PDB file of C-alpha atoms in Angstrom:
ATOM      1  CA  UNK G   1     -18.205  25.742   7.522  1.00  0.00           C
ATOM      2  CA  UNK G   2     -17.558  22.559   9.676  1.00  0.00           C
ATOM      3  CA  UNK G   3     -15.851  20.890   6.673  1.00  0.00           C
ATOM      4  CA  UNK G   4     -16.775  16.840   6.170  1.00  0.00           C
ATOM      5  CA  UNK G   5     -17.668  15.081   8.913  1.00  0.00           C
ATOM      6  CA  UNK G   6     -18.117  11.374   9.552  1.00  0.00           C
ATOM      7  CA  UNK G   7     -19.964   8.812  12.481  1.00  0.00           C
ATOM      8  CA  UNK G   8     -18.391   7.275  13.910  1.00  0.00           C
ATOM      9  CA  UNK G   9     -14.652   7.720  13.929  1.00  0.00           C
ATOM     10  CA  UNK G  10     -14.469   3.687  14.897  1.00  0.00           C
ATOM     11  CA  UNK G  11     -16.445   0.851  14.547  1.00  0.00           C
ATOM     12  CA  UNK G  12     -15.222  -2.410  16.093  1.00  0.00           C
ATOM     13  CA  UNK G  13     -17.994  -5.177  14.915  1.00  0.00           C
ATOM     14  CA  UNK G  14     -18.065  -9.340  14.791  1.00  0.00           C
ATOM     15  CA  UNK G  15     -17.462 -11.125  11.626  1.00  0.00           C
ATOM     16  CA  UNK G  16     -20.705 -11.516  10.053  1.00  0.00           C
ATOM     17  CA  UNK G  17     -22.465  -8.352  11.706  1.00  0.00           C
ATOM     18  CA  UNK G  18     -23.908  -5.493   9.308  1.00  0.00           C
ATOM     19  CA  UNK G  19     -22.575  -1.976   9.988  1.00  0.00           C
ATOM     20  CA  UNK G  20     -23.785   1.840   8.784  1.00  0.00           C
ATOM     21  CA  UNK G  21     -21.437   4.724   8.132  1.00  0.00           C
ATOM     22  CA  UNK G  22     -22.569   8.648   7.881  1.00  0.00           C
ATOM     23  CA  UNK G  23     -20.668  11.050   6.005  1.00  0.00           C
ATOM     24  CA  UNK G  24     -22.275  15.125   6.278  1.00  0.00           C
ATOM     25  CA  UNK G  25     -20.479  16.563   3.069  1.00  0.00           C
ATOM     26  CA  UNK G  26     -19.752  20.501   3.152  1.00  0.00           C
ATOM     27  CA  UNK G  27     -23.382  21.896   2.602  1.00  0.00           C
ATOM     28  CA  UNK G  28     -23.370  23.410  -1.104  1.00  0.00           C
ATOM     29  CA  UNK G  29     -21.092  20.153  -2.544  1.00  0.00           C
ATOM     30  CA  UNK G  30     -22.738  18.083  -4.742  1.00  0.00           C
ATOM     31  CA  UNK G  31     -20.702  15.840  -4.909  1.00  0.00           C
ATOM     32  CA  UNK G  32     -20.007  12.982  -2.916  1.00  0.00           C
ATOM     33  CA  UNK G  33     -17.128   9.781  -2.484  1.00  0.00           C
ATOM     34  CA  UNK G  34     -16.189   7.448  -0.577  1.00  0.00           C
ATOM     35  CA  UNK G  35     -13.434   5.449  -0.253  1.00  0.00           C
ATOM     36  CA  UNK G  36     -11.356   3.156   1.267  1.00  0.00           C
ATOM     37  CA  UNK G  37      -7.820   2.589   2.277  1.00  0.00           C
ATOM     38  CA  UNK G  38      -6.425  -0.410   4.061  1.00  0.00           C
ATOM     39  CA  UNK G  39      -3.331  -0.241   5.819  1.00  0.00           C
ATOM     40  CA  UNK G  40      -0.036   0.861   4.160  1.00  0.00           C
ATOM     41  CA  UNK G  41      -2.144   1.533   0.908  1.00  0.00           C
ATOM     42  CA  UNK G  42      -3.365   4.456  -0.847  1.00  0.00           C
ATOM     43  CA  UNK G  43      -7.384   4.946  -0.636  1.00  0.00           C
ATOM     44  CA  UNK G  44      -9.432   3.712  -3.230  1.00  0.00           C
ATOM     45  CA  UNK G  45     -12.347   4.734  -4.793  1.00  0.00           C
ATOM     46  CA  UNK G  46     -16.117   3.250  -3.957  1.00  0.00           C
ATOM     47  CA  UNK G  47     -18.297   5.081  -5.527  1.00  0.00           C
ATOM     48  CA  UNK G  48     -19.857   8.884  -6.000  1.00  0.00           C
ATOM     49  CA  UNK G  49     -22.888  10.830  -5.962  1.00  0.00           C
ATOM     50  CA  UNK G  50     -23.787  13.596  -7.822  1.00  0.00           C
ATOM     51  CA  UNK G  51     -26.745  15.381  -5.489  1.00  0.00           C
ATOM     52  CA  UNK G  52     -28.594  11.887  -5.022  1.00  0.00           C
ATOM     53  CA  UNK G  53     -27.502  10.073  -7.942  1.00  0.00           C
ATOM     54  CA  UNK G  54     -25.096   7.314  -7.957  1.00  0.00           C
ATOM     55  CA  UNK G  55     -22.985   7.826 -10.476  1.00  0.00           C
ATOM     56  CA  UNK G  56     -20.015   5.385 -10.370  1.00  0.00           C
ATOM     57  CA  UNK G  57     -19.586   2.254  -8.365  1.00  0.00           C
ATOM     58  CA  UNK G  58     -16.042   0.587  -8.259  1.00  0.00           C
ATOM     59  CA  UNK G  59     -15.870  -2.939  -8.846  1.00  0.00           C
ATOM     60  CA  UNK G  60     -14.681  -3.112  -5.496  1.00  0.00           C
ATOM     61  CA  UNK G  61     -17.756  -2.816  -4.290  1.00  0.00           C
ATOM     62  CA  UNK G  62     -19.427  -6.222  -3.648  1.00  0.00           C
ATOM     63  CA  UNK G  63     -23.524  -6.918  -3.317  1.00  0.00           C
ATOM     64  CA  UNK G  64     -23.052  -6.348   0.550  1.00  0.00           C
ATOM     65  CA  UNK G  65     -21.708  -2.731   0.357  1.00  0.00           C
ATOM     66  CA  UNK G  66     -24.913  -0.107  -0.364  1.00  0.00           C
ATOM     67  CA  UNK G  67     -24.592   3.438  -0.581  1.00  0.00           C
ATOM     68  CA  UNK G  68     -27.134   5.794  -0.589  1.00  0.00           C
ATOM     69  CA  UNK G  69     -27.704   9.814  -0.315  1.00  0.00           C
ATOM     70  CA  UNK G  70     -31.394  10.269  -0.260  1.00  0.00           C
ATOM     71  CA  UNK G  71     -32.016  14.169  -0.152  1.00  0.00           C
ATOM     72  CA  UNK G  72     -28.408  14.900  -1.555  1.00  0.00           C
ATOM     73  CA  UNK G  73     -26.922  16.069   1.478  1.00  0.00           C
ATOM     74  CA  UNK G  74     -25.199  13.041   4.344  1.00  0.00           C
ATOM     75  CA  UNK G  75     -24.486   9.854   2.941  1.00  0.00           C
ATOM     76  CA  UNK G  76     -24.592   6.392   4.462  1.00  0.00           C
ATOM     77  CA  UNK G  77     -22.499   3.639   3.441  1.00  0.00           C
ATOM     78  CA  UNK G  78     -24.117   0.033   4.506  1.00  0.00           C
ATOM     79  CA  UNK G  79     -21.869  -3.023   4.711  1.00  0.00           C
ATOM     80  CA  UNK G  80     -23.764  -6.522   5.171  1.00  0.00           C
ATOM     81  CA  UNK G  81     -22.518  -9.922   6.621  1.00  0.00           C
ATOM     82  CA  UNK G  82     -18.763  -8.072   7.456  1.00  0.00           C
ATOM     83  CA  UNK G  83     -15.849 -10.140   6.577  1.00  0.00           C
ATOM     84  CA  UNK G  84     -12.329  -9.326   8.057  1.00  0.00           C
ATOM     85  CA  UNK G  85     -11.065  -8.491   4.863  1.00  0.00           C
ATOM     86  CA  UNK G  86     -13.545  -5.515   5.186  1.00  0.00           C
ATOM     87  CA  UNK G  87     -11.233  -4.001   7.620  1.00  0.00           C
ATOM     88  CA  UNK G  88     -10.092  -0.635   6.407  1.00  0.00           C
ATOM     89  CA  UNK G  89     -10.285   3.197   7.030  1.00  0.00           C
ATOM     90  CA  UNK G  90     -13.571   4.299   4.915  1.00  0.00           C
ATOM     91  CA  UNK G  91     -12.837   8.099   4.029  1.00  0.00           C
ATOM     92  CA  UNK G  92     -15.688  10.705   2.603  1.00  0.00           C
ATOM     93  CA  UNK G  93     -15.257  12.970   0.521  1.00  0.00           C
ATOM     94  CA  UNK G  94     -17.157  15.980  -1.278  1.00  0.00           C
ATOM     95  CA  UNK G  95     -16.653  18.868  -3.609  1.00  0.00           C
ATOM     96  CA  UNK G  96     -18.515  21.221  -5.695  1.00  0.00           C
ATOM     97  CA  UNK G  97     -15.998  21.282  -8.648  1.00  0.00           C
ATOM     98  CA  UNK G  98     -12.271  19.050  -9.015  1.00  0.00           C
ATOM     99  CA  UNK G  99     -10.796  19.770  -5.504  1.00  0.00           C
ATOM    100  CA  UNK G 100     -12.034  17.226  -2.674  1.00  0.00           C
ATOM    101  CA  UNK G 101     -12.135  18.206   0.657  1.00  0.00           C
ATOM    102  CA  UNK G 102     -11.657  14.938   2.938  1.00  0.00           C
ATOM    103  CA  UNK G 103     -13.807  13.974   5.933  1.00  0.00           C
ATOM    104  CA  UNK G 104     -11.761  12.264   8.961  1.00  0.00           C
ATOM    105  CA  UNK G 105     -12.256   8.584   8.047  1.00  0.00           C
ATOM    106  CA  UNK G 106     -14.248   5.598   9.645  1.00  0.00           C
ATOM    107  CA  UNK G 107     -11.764   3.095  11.260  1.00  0.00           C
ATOM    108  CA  UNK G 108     -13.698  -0.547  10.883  1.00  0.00           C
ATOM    109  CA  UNK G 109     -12.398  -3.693  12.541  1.00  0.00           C
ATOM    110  CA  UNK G 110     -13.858  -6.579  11.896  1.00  0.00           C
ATOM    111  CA  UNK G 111     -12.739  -9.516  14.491  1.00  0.00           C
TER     112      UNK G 111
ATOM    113  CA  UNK R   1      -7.213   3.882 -17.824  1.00  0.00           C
ATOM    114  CA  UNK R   2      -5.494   6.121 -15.445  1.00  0.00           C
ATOM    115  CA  UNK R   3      -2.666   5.124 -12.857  1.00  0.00           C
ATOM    116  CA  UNK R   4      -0.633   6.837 -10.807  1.00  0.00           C
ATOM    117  CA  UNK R   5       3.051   5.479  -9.194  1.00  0.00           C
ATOM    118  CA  UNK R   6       4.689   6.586  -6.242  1.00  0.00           C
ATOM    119  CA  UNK R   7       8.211   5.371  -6.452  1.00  0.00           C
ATOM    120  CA  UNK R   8       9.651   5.364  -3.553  1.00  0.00           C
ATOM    121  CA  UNK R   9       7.737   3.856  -0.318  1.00  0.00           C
ATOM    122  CA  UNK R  10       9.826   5.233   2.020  1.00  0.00           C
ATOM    123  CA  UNK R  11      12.082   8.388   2.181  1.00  0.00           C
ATOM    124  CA  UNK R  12      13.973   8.713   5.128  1.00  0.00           C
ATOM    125  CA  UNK R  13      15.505  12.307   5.664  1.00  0.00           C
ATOM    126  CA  UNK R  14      17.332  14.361   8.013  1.00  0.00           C
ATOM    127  CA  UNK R  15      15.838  17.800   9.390  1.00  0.00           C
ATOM    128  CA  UNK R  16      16.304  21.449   7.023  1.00  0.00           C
ATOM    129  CA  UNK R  17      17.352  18.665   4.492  1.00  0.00           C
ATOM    130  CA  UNK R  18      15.918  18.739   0.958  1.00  0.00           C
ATOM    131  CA  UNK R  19      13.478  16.093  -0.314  1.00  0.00           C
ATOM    132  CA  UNK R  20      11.798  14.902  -3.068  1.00  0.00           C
ATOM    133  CA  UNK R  21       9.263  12.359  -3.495  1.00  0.00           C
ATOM    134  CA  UNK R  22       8.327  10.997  -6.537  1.00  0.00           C
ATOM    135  CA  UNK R  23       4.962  10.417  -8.560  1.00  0.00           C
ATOM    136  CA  UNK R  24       4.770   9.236 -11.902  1.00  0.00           C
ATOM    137  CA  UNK R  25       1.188   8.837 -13.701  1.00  0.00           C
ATOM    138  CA  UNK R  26      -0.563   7.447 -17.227  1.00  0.00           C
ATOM    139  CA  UNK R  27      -3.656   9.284 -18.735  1.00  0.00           C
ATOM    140  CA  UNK R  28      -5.027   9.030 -21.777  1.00  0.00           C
ATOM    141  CA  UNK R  29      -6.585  11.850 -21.408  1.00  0.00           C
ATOM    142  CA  UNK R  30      -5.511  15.492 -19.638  1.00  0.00           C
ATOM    143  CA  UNK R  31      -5.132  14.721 -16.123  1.00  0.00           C
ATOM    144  CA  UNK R  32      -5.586  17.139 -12.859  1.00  0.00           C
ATOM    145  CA  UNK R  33      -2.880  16.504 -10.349  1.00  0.00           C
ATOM    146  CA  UNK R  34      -2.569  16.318  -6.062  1.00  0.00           C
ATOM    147  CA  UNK R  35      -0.612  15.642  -3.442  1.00  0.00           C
ATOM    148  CA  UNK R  36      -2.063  14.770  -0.365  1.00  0.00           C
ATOM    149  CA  UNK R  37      -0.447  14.290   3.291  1.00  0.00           C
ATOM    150  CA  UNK R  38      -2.127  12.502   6.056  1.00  0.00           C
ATOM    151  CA  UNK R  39      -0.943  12.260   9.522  1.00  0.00           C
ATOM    152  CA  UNK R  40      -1.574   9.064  11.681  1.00  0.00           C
ATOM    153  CA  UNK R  41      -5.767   8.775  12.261  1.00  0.00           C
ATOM    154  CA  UNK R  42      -6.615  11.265  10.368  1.00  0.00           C
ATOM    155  CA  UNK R  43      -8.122  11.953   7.188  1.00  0.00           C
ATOM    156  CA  UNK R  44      -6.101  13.447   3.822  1.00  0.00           C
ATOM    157  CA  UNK R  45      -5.426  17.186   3.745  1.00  0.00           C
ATOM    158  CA  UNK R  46      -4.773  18.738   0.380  1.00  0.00           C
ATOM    159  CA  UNK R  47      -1.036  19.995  -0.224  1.00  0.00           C
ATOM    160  CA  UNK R  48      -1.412  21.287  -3.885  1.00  0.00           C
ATOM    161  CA  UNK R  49      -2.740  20.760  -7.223  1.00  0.00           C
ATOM    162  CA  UNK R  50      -2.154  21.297 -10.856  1.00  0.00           C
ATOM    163  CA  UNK R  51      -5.142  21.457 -12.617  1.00  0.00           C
ATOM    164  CA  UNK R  52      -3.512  24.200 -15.884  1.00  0.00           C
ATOM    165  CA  UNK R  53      -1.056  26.774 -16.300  1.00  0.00           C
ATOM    166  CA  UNK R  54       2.525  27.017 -14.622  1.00  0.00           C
ATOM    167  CA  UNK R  55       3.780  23.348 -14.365  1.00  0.00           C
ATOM    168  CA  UNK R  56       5.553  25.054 -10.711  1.00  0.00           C
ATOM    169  CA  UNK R  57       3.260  24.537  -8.362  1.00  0.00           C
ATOM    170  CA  UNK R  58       3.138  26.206  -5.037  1.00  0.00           C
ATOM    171  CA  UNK R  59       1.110  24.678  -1.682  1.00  0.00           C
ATOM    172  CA  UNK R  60       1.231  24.356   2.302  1.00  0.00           C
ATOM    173  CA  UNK R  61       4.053  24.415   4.295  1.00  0.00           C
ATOM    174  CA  UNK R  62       6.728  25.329   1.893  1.00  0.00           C
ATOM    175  CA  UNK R  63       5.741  22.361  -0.353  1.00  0.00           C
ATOM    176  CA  UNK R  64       5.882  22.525  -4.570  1.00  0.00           C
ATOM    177  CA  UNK R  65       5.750  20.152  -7.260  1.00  0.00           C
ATOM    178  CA  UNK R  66       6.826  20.406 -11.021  1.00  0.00           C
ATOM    179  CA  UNK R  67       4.097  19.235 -13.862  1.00  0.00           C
ATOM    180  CA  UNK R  68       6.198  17.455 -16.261  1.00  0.00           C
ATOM    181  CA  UNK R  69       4.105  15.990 -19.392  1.00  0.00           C
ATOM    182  CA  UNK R  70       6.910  15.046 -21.375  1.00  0.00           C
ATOM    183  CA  UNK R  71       8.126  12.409 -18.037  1.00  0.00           C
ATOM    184  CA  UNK R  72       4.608  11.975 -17.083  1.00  0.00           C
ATOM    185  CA  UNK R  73       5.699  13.133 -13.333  1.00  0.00           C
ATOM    186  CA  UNK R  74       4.546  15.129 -10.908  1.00  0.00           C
ATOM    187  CA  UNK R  75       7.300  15.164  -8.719  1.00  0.00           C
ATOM    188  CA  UNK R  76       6.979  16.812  -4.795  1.00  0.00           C
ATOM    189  CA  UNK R  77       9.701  18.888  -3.101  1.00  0.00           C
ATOM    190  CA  UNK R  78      10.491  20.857  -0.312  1.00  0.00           C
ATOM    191  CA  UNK R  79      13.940  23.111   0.142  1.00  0.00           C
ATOM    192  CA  UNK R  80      13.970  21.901   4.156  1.00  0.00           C
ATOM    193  CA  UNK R  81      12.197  19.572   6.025  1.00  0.00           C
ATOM    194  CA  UNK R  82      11.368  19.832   9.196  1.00  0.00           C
ATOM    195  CA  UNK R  83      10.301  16.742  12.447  1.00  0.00           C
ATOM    196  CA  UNK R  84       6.469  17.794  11.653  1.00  0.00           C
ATOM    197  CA  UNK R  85       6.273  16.634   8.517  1.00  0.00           C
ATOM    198  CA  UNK R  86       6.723  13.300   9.210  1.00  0.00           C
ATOM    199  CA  UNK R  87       3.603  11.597   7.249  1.00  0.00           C
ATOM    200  CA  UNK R  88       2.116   9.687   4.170  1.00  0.00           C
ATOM    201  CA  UNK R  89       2.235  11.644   1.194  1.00  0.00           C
ATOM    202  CA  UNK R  90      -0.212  10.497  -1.593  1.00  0.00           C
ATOM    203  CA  UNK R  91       0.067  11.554  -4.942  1.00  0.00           C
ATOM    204  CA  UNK R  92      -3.453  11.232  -6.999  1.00  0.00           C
ATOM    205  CA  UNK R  93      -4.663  11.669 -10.495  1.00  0.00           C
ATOM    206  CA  UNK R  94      -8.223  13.528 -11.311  1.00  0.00           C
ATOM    207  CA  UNK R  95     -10.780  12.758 -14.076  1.00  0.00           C
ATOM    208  CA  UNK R  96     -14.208  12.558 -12.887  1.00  0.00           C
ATOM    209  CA  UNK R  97     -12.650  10.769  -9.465  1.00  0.00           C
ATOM    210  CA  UNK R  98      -9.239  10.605  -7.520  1.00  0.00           C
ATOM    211  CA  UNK R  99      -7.155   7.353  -8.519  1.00  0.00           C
ATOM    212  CA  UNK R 100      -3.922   7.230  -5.341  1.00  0.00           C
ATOM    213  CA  UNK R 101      -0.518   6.183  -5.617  1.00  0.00           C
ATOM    214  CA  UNK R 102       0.170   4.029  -2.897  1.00  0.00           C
ATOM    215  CA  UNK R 103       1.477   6.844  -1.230  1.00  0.00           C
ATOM    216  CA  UNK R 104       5.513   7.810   0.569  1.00  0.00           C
ATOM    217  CA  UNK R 105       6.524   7.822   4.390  1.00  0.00           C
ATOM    218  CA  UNK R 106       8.396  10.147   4.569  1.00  0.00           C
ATOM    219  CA  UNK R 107      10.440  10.053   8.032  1.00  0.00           C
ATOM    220  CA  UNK R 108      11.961  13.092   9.078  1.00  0.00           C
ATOM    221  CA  UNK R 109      14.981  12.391  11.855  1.00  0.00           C
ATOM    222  CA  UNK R 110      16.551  15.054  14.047  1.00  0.00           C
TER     223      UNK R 110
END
């Protein structure tokens, strides 16, 4: 067991400029978060999947963020037309019952 | 709706000194509880939870926390700190997804 895992670690992009995350959950979770934290805050929650399905999308989550799990294993998490204020650590997350296990987190910068 | 407060954004502390850190939350509902730490970079790592049963909780590196429902805390200790655990501690309520305080530093000085 590998734990979660997420590509890349950093992601340094222009204003404007659409970027992809991956998150690999632990294999048997079926469950899946993301979230984000920006600096000197506590994370905050995106959304979830249960195996494929997208259960729960945060308000915080604007028409150009798109998350997807296809086969109910790795996630992707899409951001379009990047703004600075998306700057933030974007952390995974997955479980198979209340206890999340945390993936290492995305750094984006957005200049 | 659930909320969770973290009272104190900095704790500054001297080594094999005693601390506490602070977490307050609001449920309607039963709540699970967690504290998380996470070092600089790096993602959260789980310190303990209360999900039912003693309100003392036991975790990682000497850490424990005391379920209080009457003062809606959830309150983190440890008897002696040492340099190492210099971090963010994040306290987080659980219903069908984690809601975050907005977390302690706590700053451990030799």
């Amino acid at each position: 067991d590998t734990g979660v895992s997420q590509d890349p670690r950093h992601k340094i992009t222009k204003r404007g400029q659409n970027v992809t995350f991956r998150c690999d959950p632990i294999s048997e979770h079926n469950r899946l978060y993301w979230y984000r934290q920006t600096l000197g805050q506590g994370p905050e929650f995106l959304t979830y999947f249960q195996n494929e399905a997208q259960l729960e999308k945060s308000r915080l989550l604007s028409d150009r963020f798109s998350a997807e799990r296809p086969k109910g294993s790795f996630s992707t998490l899409e951001i379009q037309r990047t703004e600075q204020g998306d700057s933030a650590m974007y952390l995974c997350a997955s479980s198979l019952g209340v206890e999340q296990f945390f993936g290492p987190g995305t750094r984006l910068t957005v200049l | 709706a659930q909320s969770v407060t973290q009272l104190d954004s900095q704790v500054p502390v001297f080594e094999e000194a005693p601390v506490e850190l602070r977490c307050n939350y609001s449920s309607s509902v039963s709540v699970y509880l967690f504290w998380y730490v996470q070092y600089p970079n790096q993602g959260l790592q789980l310190l303990l939870k209360y999900l039912s049963g003693s309100t003392l909780v036991k975790g990682i590196n000497g850490f424990e926390a005391e379920f209080n429902k009457s003062q809606t805390s959830f309150h983190l200790r440890k008897p002696s700190v040492h340099i190492s655990d210099t971090a963010e501690y994040f306290c987080a309520s659980y219903t069908d997804k984690l809601i975050f305080g907005t977390g302690t530093r706590l700053q451990v000085f030799p």
